[in-house]
Tab-separated table of C-alpha atoms and ligand atoms in Angstrom:
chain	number	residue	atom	x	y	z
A	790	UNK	CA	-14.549	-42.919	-55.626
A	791	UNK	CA	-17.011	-41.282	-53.592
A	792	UNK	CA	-20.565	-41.697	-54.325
A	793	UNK	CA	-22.394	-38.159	-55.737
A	794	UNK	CA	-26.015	-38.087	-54.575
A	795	UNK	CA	-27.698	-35.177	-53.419
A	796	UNK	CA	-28.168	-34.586	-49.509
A	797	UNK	CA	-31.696	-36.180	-47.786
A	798	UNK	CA	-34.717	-33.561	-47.961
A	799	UNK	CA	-35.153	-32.692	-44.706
A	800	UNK	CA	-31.478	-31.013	-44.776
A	801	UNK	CA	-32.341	-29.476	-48.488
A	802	UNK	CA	-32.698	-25.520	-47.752
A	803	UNK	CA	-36.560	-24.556	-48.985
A	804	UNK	CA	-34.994	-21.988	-51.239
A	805	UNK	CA	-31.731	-20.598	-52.457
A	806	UNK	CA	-30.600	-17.411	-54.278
A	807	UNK	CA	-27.860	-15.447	-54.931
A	808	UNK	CA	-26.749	-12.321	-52.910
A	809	UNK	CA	-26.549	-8.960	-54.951
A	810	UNK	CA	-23.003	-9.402	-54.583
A	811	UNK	CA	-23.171	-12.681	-55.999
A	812	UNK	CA	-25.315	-11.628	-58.826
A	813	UNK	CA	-23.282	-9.250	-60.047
A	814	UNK	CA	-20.270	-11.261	-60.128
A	815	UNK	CA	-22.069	-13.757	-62.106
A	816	UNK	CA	-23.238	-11.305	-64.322
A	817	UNK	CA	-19.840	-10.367	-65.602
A	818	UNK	CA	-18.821	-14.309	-65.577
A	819	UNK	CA	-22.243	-14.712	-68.055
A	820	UNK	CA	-20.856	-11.587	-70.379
A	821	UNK	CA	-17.409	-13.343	-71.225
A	822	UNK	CA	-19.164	-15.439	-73.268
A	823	UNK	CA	-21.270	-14.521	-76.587
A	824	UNK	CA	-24.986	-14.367	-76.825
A	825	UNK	CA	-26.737	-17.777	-76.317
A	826	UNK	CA	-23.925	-19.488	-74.886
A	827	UNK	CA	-24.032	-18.490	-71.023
A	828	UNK	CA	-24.341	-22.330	-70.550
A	829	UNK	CA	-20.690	-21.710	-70.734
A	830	UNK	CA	-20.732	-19.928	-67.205
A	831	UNK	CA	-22.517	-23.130	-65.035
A	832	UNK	CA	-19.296	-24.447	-63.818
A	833	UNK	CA	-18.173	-20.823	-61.835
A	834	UNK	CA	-22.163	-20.371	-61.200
A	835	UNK	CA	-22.277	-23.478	-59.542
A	836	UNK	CA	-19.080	-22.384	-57.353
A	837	UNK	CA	-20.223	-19.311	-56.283
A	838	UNK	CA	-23.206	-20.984	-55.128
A	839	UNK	CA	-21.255	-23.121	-53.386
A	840	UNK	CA	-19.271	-20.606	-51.838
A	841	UNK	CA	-22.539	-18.498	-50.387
A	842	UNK	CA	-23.390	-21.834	-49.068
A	843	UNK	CA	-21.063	-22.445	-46.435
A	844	UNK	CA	-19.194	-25.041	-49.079
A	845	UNK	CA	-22.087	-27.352	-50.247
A	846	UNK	CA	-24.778	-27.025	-53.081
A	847	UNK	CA	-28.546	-27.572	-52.172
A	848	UNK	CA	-30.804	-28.845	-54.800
A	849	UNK	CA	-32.319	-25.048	-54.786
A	850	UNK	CA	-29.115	-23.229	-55.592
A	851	UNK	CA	-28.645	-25.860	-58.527
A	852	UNK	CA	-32.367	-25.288	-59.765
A	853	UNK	CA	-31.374	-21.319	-59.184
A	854	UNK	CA	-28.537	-21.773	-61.564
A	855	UNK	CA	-30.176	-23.615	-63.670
A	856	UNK	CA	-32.845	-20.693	-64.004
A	857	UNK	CA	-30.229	-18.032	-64.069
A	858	UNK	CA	-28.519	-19.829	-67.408
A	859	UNK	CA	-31.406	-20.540	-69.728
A	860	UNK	CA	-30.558	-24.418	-68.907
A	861	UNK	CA	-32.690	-27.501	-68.122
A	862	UNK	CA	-31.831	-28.885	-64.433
A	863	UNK	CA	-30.786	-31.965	-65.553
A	864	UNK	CA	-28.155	-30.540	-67.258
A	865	UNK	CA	-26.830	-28.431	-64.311
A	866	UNK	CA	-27.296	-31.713	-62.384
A	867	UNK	CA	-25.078	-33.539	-64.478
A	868	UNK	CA	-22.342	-30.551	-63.883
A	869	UNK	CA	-22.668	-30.599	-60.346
A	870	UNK	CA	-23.005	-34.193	-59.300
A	871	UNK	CA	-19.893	-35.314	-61.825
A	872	UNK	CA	-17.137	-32.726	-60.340
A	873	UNK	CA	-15.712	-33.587	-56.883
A	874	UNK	CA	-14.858	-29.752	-56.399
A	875	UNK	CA	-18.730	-29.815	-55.776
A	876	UNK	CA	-20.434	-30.827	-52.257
A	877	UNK	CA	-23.312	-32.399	-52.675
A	878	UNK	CA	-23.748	-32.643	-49.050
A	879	UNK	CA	-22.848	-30.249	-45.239
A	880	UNK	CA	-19.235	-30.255	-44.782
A	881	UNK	CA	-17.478	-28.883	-41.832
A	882	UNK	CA	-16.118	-25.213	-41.275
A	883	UNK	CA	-12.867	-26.913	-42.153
A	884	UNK	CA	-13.317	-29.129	-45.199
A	885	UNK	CA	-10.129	-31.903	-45.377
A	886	UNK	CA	-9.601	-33.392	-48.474
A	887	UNK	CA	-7.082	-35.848	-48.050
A	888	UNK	CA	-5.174	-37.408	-51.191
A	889	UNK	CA	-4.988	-40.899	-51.387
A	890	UNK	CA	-3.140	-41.726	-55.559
A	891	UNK	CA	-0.008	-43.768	-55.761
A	892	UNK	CA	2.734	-41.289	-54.709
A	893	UNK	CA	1.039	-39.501	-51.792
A	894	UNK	CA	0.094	-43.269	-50.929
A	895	UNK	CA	3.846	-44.590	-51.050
A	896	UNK	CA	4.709	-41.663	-48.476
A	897	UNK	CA	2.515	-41.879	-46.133
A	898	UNK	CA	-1.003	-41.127	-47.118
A	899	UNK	CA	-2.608	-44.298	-45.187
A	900	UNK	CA	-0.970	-42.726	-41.779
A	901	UNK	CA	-2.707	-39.555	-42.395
A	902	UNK	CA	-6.744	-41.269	-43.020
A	903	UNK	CA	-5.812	-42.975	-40.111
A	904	UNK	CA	-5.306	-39.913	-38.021
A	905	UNK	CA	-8.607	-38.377	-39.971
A	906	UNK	CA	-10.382	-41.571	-38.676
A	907	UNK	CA	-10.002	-40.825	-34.952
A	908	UNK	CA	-9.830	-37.298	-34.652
A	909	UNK	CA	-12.604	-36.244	-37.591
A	910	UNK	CA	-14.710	-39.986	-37.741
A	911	UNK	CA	-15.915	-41.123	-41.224
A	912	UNK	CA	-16.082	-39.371	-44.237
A	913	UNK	CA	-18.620	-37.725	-45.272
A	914	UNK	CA	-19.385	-37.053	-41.760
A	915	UNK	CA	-19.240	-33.177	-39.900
A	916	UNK	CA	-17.589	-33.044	-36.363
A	917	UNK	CA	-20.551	-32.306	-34.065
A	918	UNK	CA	-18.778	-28.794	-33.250
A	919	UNK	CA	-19.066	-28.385	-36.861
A	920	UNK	CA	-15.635	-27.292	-37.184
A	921	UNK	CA	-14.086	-30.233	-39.547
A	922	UNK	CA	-15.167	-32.803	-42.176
A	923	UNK	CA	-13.381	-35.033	-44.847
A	924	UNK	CA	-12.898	-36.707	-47.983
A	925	UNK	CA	-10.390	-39.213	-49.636
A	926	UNK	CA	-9.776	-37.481	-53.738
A	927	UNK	CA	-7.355	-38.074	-56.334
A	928	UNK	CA	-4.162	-36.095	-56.767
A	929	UNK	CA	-4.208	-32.781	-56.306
A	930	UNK	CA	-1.868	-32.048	-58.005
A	931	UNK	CA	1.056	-31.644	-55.163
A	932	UNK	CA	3.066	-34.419	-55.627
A	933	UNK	CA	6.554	-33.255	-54.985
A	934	UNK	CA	5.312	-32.569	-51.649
A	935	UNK	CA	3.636	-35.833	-51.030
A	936	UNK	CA	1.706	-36.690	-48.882
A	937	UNK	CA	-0.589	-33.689	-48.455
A	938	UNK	CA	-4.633	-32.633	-47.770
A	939	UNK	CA	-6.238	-29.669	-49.128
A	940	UNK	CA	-7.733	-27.549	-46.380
A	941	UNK	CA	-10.435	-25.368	-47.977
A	942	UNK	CA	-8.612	-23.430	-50.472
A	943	UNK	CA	-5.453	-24.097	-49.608
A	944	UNK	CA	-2.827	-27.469	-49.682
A	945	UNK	CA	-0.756	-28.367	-46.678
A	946	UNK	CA	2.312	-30.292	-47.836
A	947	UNK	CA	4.614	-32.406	-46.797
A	948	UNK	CA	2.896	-33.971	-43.666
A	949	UNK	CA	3.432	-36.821	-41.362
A	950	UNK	CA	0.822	-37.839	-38.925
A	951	UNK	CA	1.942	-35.611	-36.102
A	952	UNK	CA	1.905	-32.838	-38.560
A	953	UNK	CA	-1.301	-33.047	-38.845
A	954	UNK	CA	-2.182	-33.660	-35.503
A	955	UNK	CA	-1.028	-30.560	-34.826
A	956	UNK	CA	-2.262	-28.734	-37.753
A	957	UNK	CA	-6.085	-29.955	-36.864
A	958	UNK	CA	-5.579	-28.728	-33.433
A	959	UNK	CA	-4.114	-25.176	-34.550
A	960	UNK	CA	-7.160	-24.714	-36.969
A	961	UNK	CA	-9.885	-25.426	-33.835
A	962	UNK	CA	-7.892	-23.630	-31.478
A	963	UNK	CA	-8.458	-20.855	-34.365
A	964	UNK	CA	-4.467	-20.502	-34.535
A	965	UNK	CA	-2.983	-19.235	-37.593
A	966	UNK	CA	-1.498	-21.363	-39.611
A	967	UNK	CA	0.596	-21.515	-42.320
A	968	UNK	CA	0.084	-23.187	-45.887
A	969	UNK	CA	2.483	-25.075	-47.914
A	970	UNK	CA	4.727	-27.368	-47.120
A	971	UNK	CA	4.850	-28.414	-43.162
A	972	UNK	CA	8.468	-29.543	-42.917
A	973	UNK	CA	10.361	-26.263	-43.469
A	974	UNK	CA	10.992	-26.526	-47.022
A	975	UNK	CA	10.797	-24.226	-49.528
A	976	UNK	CA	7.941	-24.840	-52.348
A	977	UNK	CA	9.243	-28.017	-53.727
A	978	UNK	CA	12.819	-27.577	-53.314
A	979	UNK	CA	15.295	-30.876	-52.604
A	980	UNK	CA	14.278	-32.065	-49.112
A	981	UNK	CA	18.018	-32.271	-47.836
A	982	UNK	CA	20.163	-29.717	-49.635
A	983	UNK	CA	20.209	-27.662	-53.432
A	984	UNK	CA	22.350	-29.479	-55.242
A	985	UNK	CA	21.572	-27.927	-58.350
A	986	UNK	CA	21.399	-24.354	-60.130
A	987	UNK	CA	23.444	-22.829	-57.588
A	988	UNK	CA	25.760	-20.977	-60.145
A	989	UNK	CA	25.483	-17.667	-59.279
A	990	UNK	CA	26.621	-16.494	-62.984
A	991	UNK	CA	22.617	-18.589	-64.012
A	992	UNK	CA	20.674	-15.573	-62.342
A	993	UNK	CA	23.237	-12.410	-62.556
A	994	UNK	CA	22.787	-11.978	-66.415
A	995	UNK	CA	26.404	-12.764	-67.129
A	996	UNK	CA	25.609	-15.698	-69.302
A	997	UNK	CA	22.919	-13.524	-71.422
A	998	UNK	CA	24.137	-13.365	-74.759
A	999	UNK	CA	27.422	-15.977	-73.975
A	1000	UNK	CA	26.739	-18.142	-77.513
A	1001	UNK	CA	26.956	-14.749	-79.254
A	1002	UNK	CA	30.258	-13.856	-77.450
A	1003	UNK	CA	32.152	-16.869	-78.522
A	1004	UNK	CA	30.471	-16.494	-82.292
A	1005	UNK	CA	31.982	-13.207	-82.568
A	1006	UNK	CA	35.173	-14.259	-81.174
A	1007	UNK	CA	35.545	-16.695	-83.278
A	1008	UNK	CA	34.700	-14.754	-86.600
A	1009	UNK	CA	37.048	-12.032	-85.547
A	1010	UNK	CA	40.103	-14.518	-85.636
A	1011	UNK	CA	39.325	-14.960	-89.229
A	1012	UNK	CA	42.490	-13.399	-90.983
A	1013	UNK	CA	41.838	-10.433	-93.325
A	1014	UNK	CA	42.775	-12.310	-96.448
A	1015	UNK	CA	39.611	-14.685	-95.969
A	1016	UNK	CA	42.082	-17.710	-94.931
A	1017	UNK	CA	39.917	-19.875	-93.227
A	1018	UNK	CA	41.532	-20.818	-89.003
A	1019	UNK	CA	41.735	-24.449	-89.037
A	1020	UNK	CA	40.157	-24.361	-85.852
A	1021	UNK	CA	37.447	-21.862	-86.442
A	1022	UNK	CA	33.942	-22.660	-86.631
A	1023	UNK	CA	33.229	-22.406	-90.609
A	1024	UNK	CA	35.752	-25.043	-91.149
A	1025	UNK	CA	33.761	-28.430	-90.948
A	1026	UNK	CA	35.530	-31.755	-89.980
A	1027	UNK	CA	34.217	-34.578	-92.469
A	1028	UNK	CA	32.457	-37.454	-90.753
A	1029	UNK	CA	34.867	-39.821	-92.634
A	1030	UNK	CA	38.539	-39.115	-93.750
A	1031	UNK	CA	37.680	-39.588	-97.589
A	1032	UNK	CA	33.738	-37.883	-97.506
A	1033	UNK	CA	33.477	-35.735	-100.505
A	1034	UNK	CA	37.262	-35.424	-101.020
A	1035	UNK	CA	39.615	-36.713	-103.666
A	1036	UNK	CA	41.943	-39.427	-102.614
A	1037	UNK	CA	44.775	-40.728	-104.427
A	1038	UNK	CA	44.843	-44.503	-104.347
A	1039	UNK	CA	47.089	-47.257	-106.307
A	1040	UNK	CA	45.623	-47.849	-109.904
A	1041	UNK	CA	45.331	-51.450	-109.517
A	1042	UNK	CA	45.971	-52.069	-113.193
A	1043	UNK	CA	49.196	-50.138	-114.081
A	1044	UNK	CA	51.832	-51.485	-115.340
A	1045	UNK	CA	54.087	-50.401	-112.397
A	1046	UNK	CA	51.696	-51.939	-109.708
A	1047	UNK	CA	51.395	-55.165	-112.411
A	1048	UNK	CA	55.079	-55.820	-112.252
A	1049	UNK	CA	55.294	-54.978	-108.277
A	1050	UNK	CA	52.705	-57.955	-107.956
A	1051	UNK	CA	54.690	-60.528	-110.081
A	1052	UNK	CA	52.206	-60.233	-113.120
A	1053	UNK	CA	53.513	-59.732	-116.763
A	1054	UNK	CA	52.604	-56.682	-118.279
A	1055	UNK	CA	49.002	-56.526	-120.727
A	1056	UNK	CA	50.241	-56.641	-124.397
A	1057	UNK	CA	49.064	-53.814	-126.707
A	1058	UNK	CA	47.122	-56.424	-128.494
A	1059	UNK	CA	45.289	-57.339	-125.906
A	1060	UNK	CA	44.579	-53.654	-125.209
A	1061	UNK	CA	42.909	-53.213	-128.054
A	1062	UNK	CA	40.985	-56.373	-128.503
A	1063	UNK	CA	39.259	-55.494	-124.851
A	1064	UNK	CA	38.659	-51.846	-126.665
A	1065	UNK	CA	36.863	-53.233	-129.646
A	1066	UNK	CA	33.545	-52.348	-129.622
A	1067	UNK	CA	32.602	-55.229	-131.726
A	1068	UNK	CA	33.602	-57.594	-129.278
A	1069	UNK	CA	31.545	-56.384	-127.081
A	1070	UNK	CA	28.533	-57.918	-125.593
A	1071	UNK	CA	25.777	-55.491	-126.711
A	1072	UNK	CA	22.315	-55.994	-124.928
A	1073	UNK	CA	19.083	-55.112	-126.998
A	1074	UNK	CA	17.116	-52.068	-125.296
A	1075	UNK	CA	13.597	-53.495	-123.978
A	1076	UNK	CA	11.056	-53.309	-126.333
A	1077	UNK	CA	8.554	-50.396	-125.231
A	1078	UNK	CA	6.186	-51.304	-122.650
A	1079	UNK	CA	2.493	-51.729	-124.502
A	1080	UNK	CA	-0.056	-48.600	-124.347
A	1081	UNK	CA	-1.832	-49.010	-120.815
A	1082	UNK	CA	-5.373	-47.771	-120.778
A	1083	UNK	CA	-5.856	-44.414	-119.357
A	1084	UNK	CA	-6.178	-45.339	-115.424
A	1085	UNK	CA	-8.928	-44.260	-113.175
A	1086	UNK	CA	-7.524	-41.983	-109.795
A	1087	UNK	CA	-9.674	-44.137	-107.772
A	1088	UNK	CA	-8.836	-47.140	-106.081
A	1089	UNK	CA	-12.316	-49.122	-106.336
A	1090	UNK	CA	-14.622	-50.066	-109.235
A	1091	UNK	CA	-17.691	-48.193	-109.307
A	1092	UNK	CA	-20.811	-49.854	-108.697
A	1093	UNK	CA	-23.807	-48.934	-111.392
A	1094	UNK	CA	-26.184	-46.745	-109.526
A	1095	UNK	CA	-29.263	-48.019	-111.657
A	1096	UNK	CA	-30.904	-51.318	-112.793
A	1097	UNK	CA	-30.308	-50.818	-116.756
A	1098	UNK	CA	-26.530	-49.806	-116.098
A	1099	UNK	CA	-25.581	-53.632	-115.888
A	1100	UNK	CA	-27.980	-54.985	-113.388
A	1101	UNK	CA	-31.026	-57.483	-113.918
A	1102	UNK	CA	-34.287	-55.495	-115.242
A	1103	UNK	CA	-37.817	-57.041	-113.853
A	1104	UNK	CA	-38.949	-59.054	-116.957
A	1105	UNK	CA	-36.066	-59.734	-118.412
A	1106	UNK	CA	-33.984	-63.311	-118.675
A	1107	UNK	CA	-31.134	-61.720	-117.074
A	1108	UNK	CA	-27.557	-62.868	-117.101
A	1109	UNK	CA	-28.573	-66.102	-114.882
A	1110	UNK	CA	-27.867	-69.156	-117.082
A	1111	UNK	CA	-31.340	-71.420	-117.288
A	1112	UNK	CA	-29.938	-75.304	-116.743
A	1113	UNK	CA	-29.978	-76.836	-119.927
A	1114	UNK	CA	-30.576	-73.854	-122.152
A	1115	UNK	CA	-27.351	-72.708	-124.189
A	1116	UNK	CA	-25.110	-69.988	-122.837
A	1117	UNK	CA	-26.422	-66.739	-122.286
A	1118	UNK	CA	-23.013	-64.636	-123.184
A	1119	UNK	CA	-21.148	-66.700	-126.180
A	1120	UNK	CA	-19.196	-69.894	-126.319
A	1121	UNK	CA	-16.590	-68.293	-123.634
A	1122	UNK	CA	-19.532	-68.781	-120.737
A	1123	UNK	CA	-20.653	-72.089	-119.006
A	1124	UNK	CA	-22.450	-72.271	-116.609
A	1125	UNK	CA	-22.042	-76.360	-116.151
A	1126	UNK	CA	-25.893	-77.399	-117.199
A	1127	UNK	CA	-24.199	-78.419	-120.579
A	1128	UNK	CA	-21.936	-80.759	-118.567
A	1129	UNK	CA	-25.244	-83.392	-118.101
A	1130	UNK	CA	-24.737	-86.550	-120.395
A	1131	UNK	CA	-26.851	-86.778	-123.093
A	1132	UNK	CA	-29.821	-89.095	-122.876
A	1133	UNK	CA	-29.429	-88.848	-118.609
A	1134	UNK	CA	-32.526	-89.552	-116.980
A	1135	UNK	CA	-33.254	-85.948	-114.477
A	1136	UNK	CA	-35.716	-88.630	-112.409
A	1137	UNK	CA	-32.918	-91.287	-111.945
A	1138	UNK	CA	-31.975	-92.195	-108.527
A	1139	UNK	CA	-28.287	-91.288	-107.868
A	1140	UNK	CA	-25.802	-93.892	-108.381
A	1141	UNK	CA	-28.437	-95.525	-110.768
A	1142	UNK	CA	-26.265	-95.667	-114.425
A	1143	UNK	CA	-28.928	-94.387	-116.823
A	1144	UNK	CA	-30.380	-96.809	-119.132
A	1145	UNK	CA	-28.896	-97.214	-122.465
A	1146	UNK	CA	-31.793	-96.304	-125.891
A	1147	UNK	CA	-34.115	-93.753	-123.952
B	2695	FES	S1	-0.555	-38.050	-55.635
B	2695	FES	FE1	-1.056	-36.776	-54.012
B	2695	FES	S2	-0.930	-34.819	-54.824
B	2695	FES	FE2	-0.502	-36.083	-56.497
């Protein structure tokens, strides 16, 4: 994490404003948004500035945007010191921002600061040619191509620390060089070999439409009479060989299956006494559940918003018992004063068994 504070005074510019270029651009930026919100526009205000800046924000440009948007400083401030993608501070003509999370890390990230160590110095730090400065960030973003840096506006991928060697060198030589991954891959394409979506028929349109194909196919084989092809697609297998079908099974009771098993067969009588009604076990119906009191939808019971509705008016003996006085709400309520034996001295000491004809 690096730490945000604004660069010492004496390299603070005395003023700052945008070019007519500038201002128009940020004029149109403002109008995307409606009336009274151009607040909206500090984050691309504060990049522009940037931009005209060679790649760092002064305290003046952020006061100028500040100005420009209808917004207190402090509130630009806040914008400007929380966002990495803003320099608070000089940075070289070639700004390095190296990556340093887990998976750029694991491949090879810690070679890479190394490198920026001895050929750039600290970070935070401009070359004295000017020409390169840098900063460890989070990911950027370009993991695939792991480990990379982010050179101005654009990512160089794949690297090793030769790579970049040669990459800073190019760049202060003022050699063209190329973005993207450093290796000779494509984008983010297997490192080794395409092993996958090589099917020609996935990009010449032959498969457009395929499902359709083998729907209608399948519908045409449907014969005229509306006899169903086992095989076709409206006939569904059940899950189970019995689901929702009628199966014939042994009656486990008939006279057949009866004598099969060694059993002698059920006598007519018998028949008829188990078809008797009256010998039949006849449960009584419930009786009907009592009337319930019509309920309340809510869940809670409500509290009385004022003192007469159920709550203790000034003046009045209230609902608290008084010891020794009788009950306050009928002969259900005790409040234990009536507990006291009779004739017990309120002054005794306790333990002391209260004397007997007082
Ligand atoms: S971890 Fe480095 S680009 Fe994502």
């Amino acid at each position: 994490m690096s730490v945000r504070r604004l660069a010492r005074a004496e390299i603070q510019p005395a003023t700052f404003a945008f070019t007519e270029e500038n201002e128009r651009w940020l004029a149109a930026q403002v109008a995307k948004y409606p009336d009274g919100r151009q607040a909206s526009a500090v984050i691309p205000a504060l990049w522009q500035a940037q931009k005209q800046h060679d790649g760092w924000l002064p305290k003046p440009a952020i006061e100028a945007v500040a100005a420009r948007l209808g917004m207190p400083i402090i509130r630009v401030m806040e914008v400007a010191t929380f966002y990495t993608m803003f320099n608070l501070e000089p940075v070289g003509r070639w700004f390095i921002q190296l990556c340093g999370t887990v998976p750029c890390h694991v491949k090879g990230a810690l070679d890479l600061k190394q490198v920026l160590l001895e050929k750039v110095g600290d970070q935070q730090h401009v070359t004295p040619d000017g020409n390169f400065s840098w900063l460890e960030v989070e990911c950027l973003g370009a993991c695939c191509n792991a480990p990379m840096v982010q050179i101005n506006d654009d990512y160089y991928e794949d690297l090793t620390p030769d790579l970049l060697i040669g990459l800073l060198a190019d760049l202060a030589e003022g050699r063209t060089v190329k973005p993207g991954p450093q290796n000779g891959r494509r984008s983010s394409e297997p490192l080794d070999a395409v092993k996958t979506l090589q099917d020609p028929a996935l990009f010449d349109g032959s498969l457009v439409g395929g499902w359709r194909k083998r729907f209608d196919a399948a519908a045409s084989a449907v014969p005229a009479d509306g006899a169903r092809d086992a095989s076709g697609p409206g006939d569904p297998k059940a899950a189970k060989p019995d689901a929702g079908r009628a199966i014939e099974r042994p009656v486990a009771d008939a006279p057949a299956q009866r004598a099969q098993n060694g059993e002698a067969p059920i006598k007519p009588a018998e028949q008829a006494q188990a078809s008797d009604p009256g010998k039949t076990s006849v449960v009584d119906p419930a009786p009907p559940a009592p009337a319930q009191p019509p309920q309340s939808s809510k869940s809670y019971v409500a509290t009385p918003s004022k003192p007469e509705d159920g709550r203790v008016a000034a003046g009045s003996l209230g609902t608290t018992p008084i010891s020794g006085a009788p009950g306050q709400g009928g002969p259900g309520r005790r409040d234990g004063s009536d507990t006291k034996p009779v004739g017990a001295d309120p002054n005794a000491s306790p333990g002391v068994a209260p004397k007997e004809g007082r």
